[in-house]
Amino acid sequence: MFNNIDIKKIKPSTAFIAKKVVHFEKVGSTNDVAKENTYEDGTLIIADTQTTGKGRLGREWVSENKSGIYMSIVLTPEISAEKISLLTLIAGISVCEALTDICNIPFKIKWPNDIVADGKKVCGILTEGIILPEKPKAIVGIGINVNQKSFADDLREKATSIYLLSNKNFDREIIINKVAEAFEKNYMDFIGNKPLKKKYESLCVNIDRKITATINGTQINATAMGITNNGELIVKKEDGTTLNINSGEVSVRGIYGYY
Ligand code: BTN
């Protein structure tokens, strides 16, 4: 079986991301721990298992003991509250780059927050923001399926793990270090106003594909064209008009499968 995360091995080559690491063997949700406590900028909260792991749109994030990565990065950026959701896109690019580098498999992003390969999801990102009087606090929660050998029936069709994709077990600490390094680089570019839109679009699997978006219970069929500077998905509807979709209330599926 697998070991607990060894925090001594979490040593990314970064200036501030994951320089401080708080580790739990078991916790409700690393995002909740990050929200409910005061941590310095860049702190990484990590758990070997979560009992109430949270996904987007109120879904559960199944957090099997020691097989996956369940982590949250605490940030106190000097940005307006509306821009906090862009951190999801930054994290998506970073996880994609880190996993592609380590595993030699081309990972892609399914807008807005899923990292996918071979038609299935391997990672999800949940960014939460808190508006404090001083400055906003953002929590970027990242769940990566690493060494899971199988998934429950309800997840099997759409979830996969790095083990299932590569037939190899991976040290979670190595992946955490790489993700932290990629995240710090992309985050600093973002804070420095360097455009990341093109990079995101080149990794986004939806672009130029037909999608079905469920917006507040209503389905629309459209083709994804790109993203706006605010991270909305630009789609062309069947009647030829375009629409910018905000990630808050929407789930997007490909018309032939998960994407
Ligand atoms: C999604 O795909 O819906 C987002 C999943 C995010 C899961 C991660 S695991 C670490 C952090 N803690 C949580 O409770 N959720 C995020």
PDB file of N, CA, C and O in Angstrom, residues 191-235:
ATOM      1  N   ILE A 191      -0.023  37.884 -12.389  1.00  0.00           N
ATOM      2  CA  ILE A 191       0.057  39.080 -11.544  1.00  0.00           C
ATOM      3  C   ILE A 191       0.773  40.210 -12.301  1.00  0.00           C
ATOM      4  O   ILE A 191       0.458  41.377 -12.164  1.00  0.00           O
ATOM      5  N   GLY A 192       1.737  39.824 -13.150  1.00  0.00           N
ATOM      6  CA  GLY A 192       2.468  40.810 -13.946  1.00  0.00           C
ATOM      7  C   GLY A 192       1.742  41.186 -15.230  1.00  0.00           C
ATOM      8  O   GLY A 192       2.352  41.749 -16.143  1.00  0.00           O
ATOM      9  N   ASN A 193       0.452  40.777 -15.334  1.00  0.00           N
ATOM     10  CA  ASN A 193      -0.391  41.116 -16.494  1.00  0.00           C
ATOM     11  C   ASN A 193       0.090  40.522 -17.805  1.00  0.00           C
ATOM     12  O   ASN A 193      -0.229  41.044 -18.870  1.00  0.00           O
ATOM     13  N   LYS A 194       0.856  39.460 -17.743  1.00  0.00           N
ATOM     14  CA  LYS A 194       1.259  38.804 -18.987  1.00  0.00           C
ATOM     15  C   LYS A 194       0.058  37.994 -19.497  1.00  0.00           C
ATOM     16  O   LYS A 194      -0.541  37.232 -18.730  1.00  0.00           O
ATOM     17  N   PRO A 195      -0.316  38.139 -20.759  1.00  0.00           N
ATOM     18  CA  PRO A 195      -1.515  37.426 -21.204  1.00  0.00           C
ATOM     19  C   PRO A 195      -1.321  35.903 -21.226  1.00  0.00           C
ATOM     20  O   PRO A 195      -0.315  35.411 -21.714  1.00  0.00           O
ATOM     21  N   LEU A 196      -2.276  35.193 -20.650  1.00  0.00           N
ATOM     22  CA  LEU A 196      -2.184  33.726 -20.609  1.00  0.00           C
ATOM     23  C   LEU A 196      -3.292  33.078 -21.441  1.00  0.00           C
ATOM     24  O   LEU A 196      -3.408  31.862 -21.497  1.00  0.00           O
ATOM     25  N   LYS A 197      -4.088  33.958 -22.090  1.00  0.00           N
ATOM     26  CA  LYS A 197      -5.248  33.478 -22.853  1.00  0.00           C
ATOM     27  C   LYS A 197      -4.842  32.482 -23.956  1.00  0.00           C
ATOM     28  O   LYS A 197      -5.414  31.415 -24.087  1.00  0.00           O
ATOM     29  N   LYS A 198      -3.816  32.844 -24.719  1.00  0.00           N
ATOM     30  CA  LYS A 198      -3.389  31.986 -25.846  1.00  0.00           C
ATOM     31  C   LYS A 198      -2.895  30.628 -25.333  1.00  0.00           C
ATOM     32  O   LYS A 198      -3.164  29.586 -25.921  1.00  0.00           O
ATOM     33  N   LYS A 199      -2.138  30.689 -24.229  1.00  0.00           N
ATOM     34  CA  LYS A 199      -1.611  29.449 -23.650  1.00  0.00           C
ATOM     35  C   LYS A 199      -2.777  28.551 -23.207  1.00  0.00           C
ATOM     36  O   LYS A 199      -2.791  27.352 -23.454  1.00  0.00           O
ATOM     37  N   TYR A 200      -3.763  29.173 -22.563  1.00  0.00           N
ATOM     38  CA  TYR A 200      -4.928  28.408 -22.099  1.00  0.00           C
ATOM     39  C   TYR A 200      -5.664  27.804 -23.300  1.00  0.00           C
ATOM     40  O   TYR A 200      -5.993  26.616 -23.302  1.00  0.00           O
ATOM     41  N   GLU A 201      -5.905  28.642 -24.304  1.00  0.00           N
ATOM     42  CA  GLU A 201      -6.670  28.154 -25.469  1.00  0.00           C
ATOM     43  C   GLU A 201      -5.949  27.003 -26.169  1.00  0.00           C
ATOM     44  O   GLU A 201      -6.580  26.072 -26.651  1.00  0.00           O
ATOM     45  N   SER A 202      -4.609  27.069 -26.192  1.00  0.00           N
ATOM     46  CA  SER A 202      -3.877  26.004 -26.894  1.00  0.00           C
ATOM     47  C   SER A 202      -3.972  24.681 -26.133  1.00  0.00           C
ATOM     48  O   SER A 202      -3.816  23.606 -26.711  1.00  0.00           O
ATOM     49  N   LEU A 203      -4.259  24.751 -24.829  1.00  0.00           N
ATOM     50  CA  LEU A 203      -4.389  23.518 -24.037  1.00  0.00           C
ATOM     51  C   LEU A 203      -5.840  23.079 -23.876  1.00  0.00           C
ATOM     52  O   LEU A 203      -6.113  21.982 -23.381  1.00  0.00           O
ATOM     53  N   CYS A 204      -6.768  23.950 -24.279  1.00  0.00           N
ATOM     54  CA  CYS A 204      -8.189  23.690 -24.000  1.00  0.00           C
ATOM     55  C   CYS A 204      -8.783  22.765 -25.061  1.00  0.00           C
ATOM     56  O   CYS A 204      -8.803  23.082 -26.247  1.00  0.00           O
ATOM     57  N   VAL A 205      -9.280  21.641 -24.617  1.00  0.00           N
ATOM     58  CA  VAL A 205      -9.760  20.602 -25.525  1.00  0.00           C
ATOM     59  C   VAL A 205     -11.092  20.974 -26.194  1.00  0.00           C
ATOM     60  O   VAL A 205     -11.456  20.408 -27.219  1.00  0.00           O
ATOM     61  N   ASN A 206     -11.811  21.930 -25.642  1.00  0.00           N
ATOM     62  CA  ASN A 206     -13.130  22.260 -26.181  1.00  0.00           C
ATOM     63  C   ASN A 206     -13.090  23.118 -27.436  1.00  0.00           C
ATOM     64  O   ASN A 206     -14.060  23.135 -28.205  1.00  0.00           O
ATOM     65  N   ILE A 207     -11.982  23.857 -27.605  1.00  0.00           N
ATOM     66  CA  ILE A 207     -11.967  24.850 -28.684  1.00  0.00           C
ATOM     67  C   ILE A 207     -12.184  24.165 -30.044  1.00  0.00           C
ATOM     68  O   ILE A 207     -11.568  23.141 -30.341  1.00  0.00           O
ATOM     69  N   ASP A 208     -13.073  24.755 -30.826  1.00  0.00           N
ATOM     70  CA  ASP A 208     -13.471  24.241 -32.149  1.00  0.00           C
ATOM     71  C   ASP A 208     -14.295  22.950 -32.069  1.00  0.00           C
ATOM     72  O   ASP A 208     -14.481  22.276 -33.080  1.00  0.00           O
ATOM     73  N   ARG A 209     -14.736  22.601 -30.885  1.00  0.00           N
ATOM     74  CA  ARG A 209     -15.570  21.399 -30.776  1.00  0.00           C
ATOM     75  C   ARG A 209     -16.994  21.771 -30.385  1.00  0.00           C
ATOM     76  O   ARG A 209     -17.226  22.788 -29.744  1.00  0.00           O
ATOM     77  N   LYS A 210     -17.899  20.865 -30.728  1.00  0.00           N
ATOM     78  CA  LYS A 210     -19.296  21.078 -30.340  1.00  0.00           C
ATOM     79  C   LYS A 210     -19.455  20.713 -28.862  1.00  0.00           C
ATOM     80  O   LYS A 210     -18.874  19.731 -28.399  1.00  0.00           O
ATOM     81  N   ILE A 211     -20.211  21.549 -28.162  1.00  0.00           N
ATOM     82  CA  ILE A 211     -20.451  21.301 -26.745  1.00  0.00           C
ATOM     83  C   ILE A 211     -21.928  21.463 -26.430  1.00  0.00           C
ATOM     84  O   ILE A 211     -22.669  22.107 -27.192  1.00  0.00           O
ATOM     85  N   THR A 212     -22.321  20.859 -25.312  1.00  0.00           N
ATOM     86  CA  THR A 212     -23.645  21.151 -24.762  1.00  0.00           C
ATOM     87  C   THR A 212     -23.417  21.812 -23.425  1.00  0.00           C
ATOM     88  O   THR A 212     -22.718  21.261 -22.582  1.00  0.00           O
ATOM     89  N   ALA A 213     -23.947  23.003 -23.247  1.00  0.00           N
ATOM     90  CA  ALA A 213     -23.797  23.690 -21.966  1.00  0.00           C
ATOM     91  C   ALA A 213     -25.134  23.699 -21.251  1.00  0.00           C
ATOM     92  O   ALA A 213     -26.169  23.969 -21.858  1.00  0.00           O
ATOM     93  N   THR A 214     -25.117  23.336 -19.976  1.00  0.00           N
ATOM     94  CA  THR A 214     -26.335  23.415 -19.179  1.00  0.00           C
ATOM     95  C   THR A 214     -26.225  24.646 -18.296  1.00  0.00           C
ATOM     96  O   THR A 214     -25.394  24.688 -17.389  1.00  0.00           O
ATOM     97  N   ILE A 215     -27.002  25.661 -18.637  1.00  0.00           N
ATOM     98  CA  ILE A 215     -26.925  26.931 -17.909  1.00  0.00           C
ATOM     99  C   ILE A 215     -28.212  27.100 -17.123  1.00  0.00           C
ATOM    100  O   ILE A 215     -29.286  27.223 -17.714  1.00  0.00           O
ATOM    101  N   ASN A 216     -28.096  27.070 -15.814  1.00  0.00           N
ATOM    102  CA  ASN A 216     -29.275  27.158 -14.934  1.00  0.00           C
ATOM    103  C   ASN A 216     -30.393  26.222 -15.407  1.00  0.00           C
ATOM    104  O   ASN A 216     -31.548  26.613 -15.524  1.00  0.00           O
ATOM    105  N   GLY A 217     -30.028  25.002 -15.741  1.00  0.00           N
ATOM    106  CA  GLY A 217     -31.024  23.987 -16.115  1.00  0.00           C
ATOM    107  C   GLY A 217     -31.409  23.995 -17.590  1.00  0.00           C
ATOM    108  O   GLY A 217     -32.061  23.069 -18.064  1.00  0.00           O
ATOM    109  N   THR A 218     -31.010  25.009 -18.356  1.00  0.00           N
ATOM    110  CA  THR A 218     -31.369  25.056 -19.779  1.00  0.00           C
ATOM    111  C   THR A 218     -30.168  24.607 -20.615  1.00  0.00           C
ATOM    112  O   THR A 218     -29.047  25.071 -20.395  1.00  0.00           O
ATOM    113  N   GLN A 219     -30.431  23.715 -21.571  1.00  0.00           N
ATOM    114  CA  GLN A 219     -29.331  23.206 -22.402  1.00  0.00           C
ATOM    115  C   GLN A 219     -29.188  24.004 -23.676  1.00  0.00           C
ATOM    116  O   GLN A 219     -30.176  24.319 -24.333  1.00  0.00           O
ATOM    117  N   ILE A 220     -27.959  24.330 -24.046  1.00  0.00           N
ATOM    118  CA  ILE A 220     -27.752  24.903 -25.375  1.00  0.00           C
ATOM    119  C   ILE A 220     -26.659  24.112 -26.096  1.00  0.00           C
ATOM    120  O   ILE A 220     -25.713  23.632 -25.468  1.00  0.00           O
ATOM    121  N   ASN A 221     -26.835  23.961 -27.400  1.00  0.00           N
ATOM    122  CA  ASN A 221     -25.805  23.318 -28.216  1.00  0.00           C
ATOM    123  C   ASN A 221     -25.043  24.420 -28.940  1.00  0.00           C
ATOM    124  O   ASN A 221     -25.646  25.355 -29.459  1.00  0.00           O
ATOM    125  N   ALA A 222     -23.731  24.301 -28.941  1.00  0.00           N
ATOM    126  CA  ALA A 222     -22.928  25.378 -29.521  1.00  0.00           C
ATOM    127  C   ALA A 222     -21.537  24.829 -29.857  1.00  0.00           C
ATOM    128  O   ALA A 222     -21.217  23.677 -29.555  1.00  0.00           O
ATOM    129  N   THR A 223     -20.734  25.683 -30.486  1.00  0.00           N
ATOM    130  CA  THR A 223     -19.334  25.327 -30.745  1.00  0.00           C
ATOM    131  C   THR A 223     -18.459  26.286 -29.950  1.00  0.00           C
ATOM    132  O   THR A 223     -18.672  27.501 -30.001  1.00  0.00           O
ATOM    133  N   ALA A 224     -17.477  25.726 -29.229  1.00  0.00           N
ATOM    134  CA  ALA A 224     -16.593  26.583 -28.428  1.00  0.00           C
ATOM    135  C   ALA A 224     -15.577  27.255 -29.346  1.00  0.00           C
ATOM    136  O   ALA A 224     -14.975  26.604 -30.207  1.00  0.00           O
ATOM    137  N   MET A 225     -15.405  28.570 -29.175  1.00  0.00           N
ATOM    138  CA  MET A 225     -14.532  29.336 -30.070  1.00  0.00           C
ATOM    139  C   MET A 225     -13.241  29.801 -29.389  1.00  0.00           C
ATOM    140  O   MET A 225     -12.224  29.999 -30.033  1.00  0.00           O
ATOM    141  N   GLY A 226     -13.296  30.063 -28.086  1.00  0.00           N
ATOM    142  CA  GLY A 226     -12.123  30.595 -27.386  1.00  0.00           C
ATOM    143  C   GLY A 226     -12.549  31.044 -26.008  1.00  0.00           C
ATOM    144  O   GLY A 226     -13.674  30.750 -25.572  1.00  0.00           O
ATOM    145  N   ILE A 227     -11.655  31.744 -25.325  1.00  0.00           N
ATOM    146  CA  ILE A 227     -12.044  32.307 -24.028  1.00  0.00           C
ATOM    147  C   ILE A 227     -11.843  33.828 -24.057  1.00  0.00           C
ATOM    148  O   ILE A 227     -11.022  34.345 -24.828  1.00  0.00           O
ATOM    149  N   THR A 228     -12.582  34.520 -23.216  1.00  0.00           N
ATOM    150  CA  THR A 228     -12.400  35.977 -23.093  1.00  0.00           C
ATOM    151  C   THR A 228     -11.260  36.244 -22.105  1.00  0.00           C
ATOM    152  O   THR A 228     -10.787  35.323 -21.432  1.00  0.00           O
ATOM    153  N   ASN A 229     -10.873  37.511 -21.987  1.00  0.00           N
ATOM    154  CA  ASN A 229      -9.827  37.859 -21.008  1.00  0.00           C
ATOM    155  C   ASN A 229     -10.269  37.599 -19.578  1.00  0.00           C
ATOM    156  O   ASN A 229      -9.446  37.507 -18.675  1.00  0.00           O
ATOM    157  N   ASN A 230     -11.588  37.462 -19.381  1.00  0.00           N
ATOM    158  CA  ASN A 230     -12.083  37.158 -18.033  1.00  0.00           C
ATOM    159  C   ASN A 230     -12.275  35.668 -17.813  1.00  0.00           C
ATOM    160  O   ASN A 230     -12.849  35.254 -16.808  1.00  0.00           O
ATOM    161  N   GLY A 231     -11.860  34.861 -18.795  1.00  0.00           N
ATOM    162  CA  GLY A 231     -11.937  33.415 -18.630  1.00  0.00           C
ATOM    163  C   GLY A 231     -13.274  32.808 -18.996  1.00  0.00           C
ATOM    164  O   GLY A 231     -13.508  31.620 -18.759  1.00  0.00           O
ATOM    165  N   GLU A 232     -14.182  33.614 -19.584  1.00  0.00           N
ATOM    166  CA  GLU A 232     -15.460  33.029 -20.019  1.00  0.00           C
ATOM    167  C   GLU A 232     -15.241  32.245 -21.310  1.00  0.00           C
ATOM    168  O   GLU A 232     -14.361  32.604 -22.100  1.00  0.00           O
ATOM    169  N   LEU A 233     -16.072  31.234 -21.512  1.00  0.00           N
ATOM    170  CA  LEU A 233     -15.973  30.457 -22.757  1.00  0.00           C
ATOM    171  C   LEU A 233     -16.834  31.148 -23.824  1.00  0.00           C
ATOM    172  O   LEU A 233     -18.017  31.401 -23.602  1.00  0.00           O
ATOM    173  N   ILE A 234     -16.209  31.453 -24.973  1.00  0.00           N
ATOM    174  CA  ILE A 234     -16.960  32.077 -26.073  1.00  0.00           C
ATOM    175  C   ILE A 234     -17.507  30.947 -26.943  1.00  0.00           C
ATOM    176  O   ILE A 234     -16.735  30.103 -27.426  1.00  0.00           O
ATOM    177  N   VAL A 235     -18.816  30.912 -27.097  1.00  0.00           N
ATOM    178  CA  VAL A 235     -19.404  29.855 -27.925  1.00  0.00           C
ATOM    179  C   VAL A 235     -20.260  30.460 -29.034  1.00  0.00           C
ATOM    180  O   VAL A 235     -20.809  31.554 -28.887  1.00  0.00           O
TER     181      VAL A 235
END
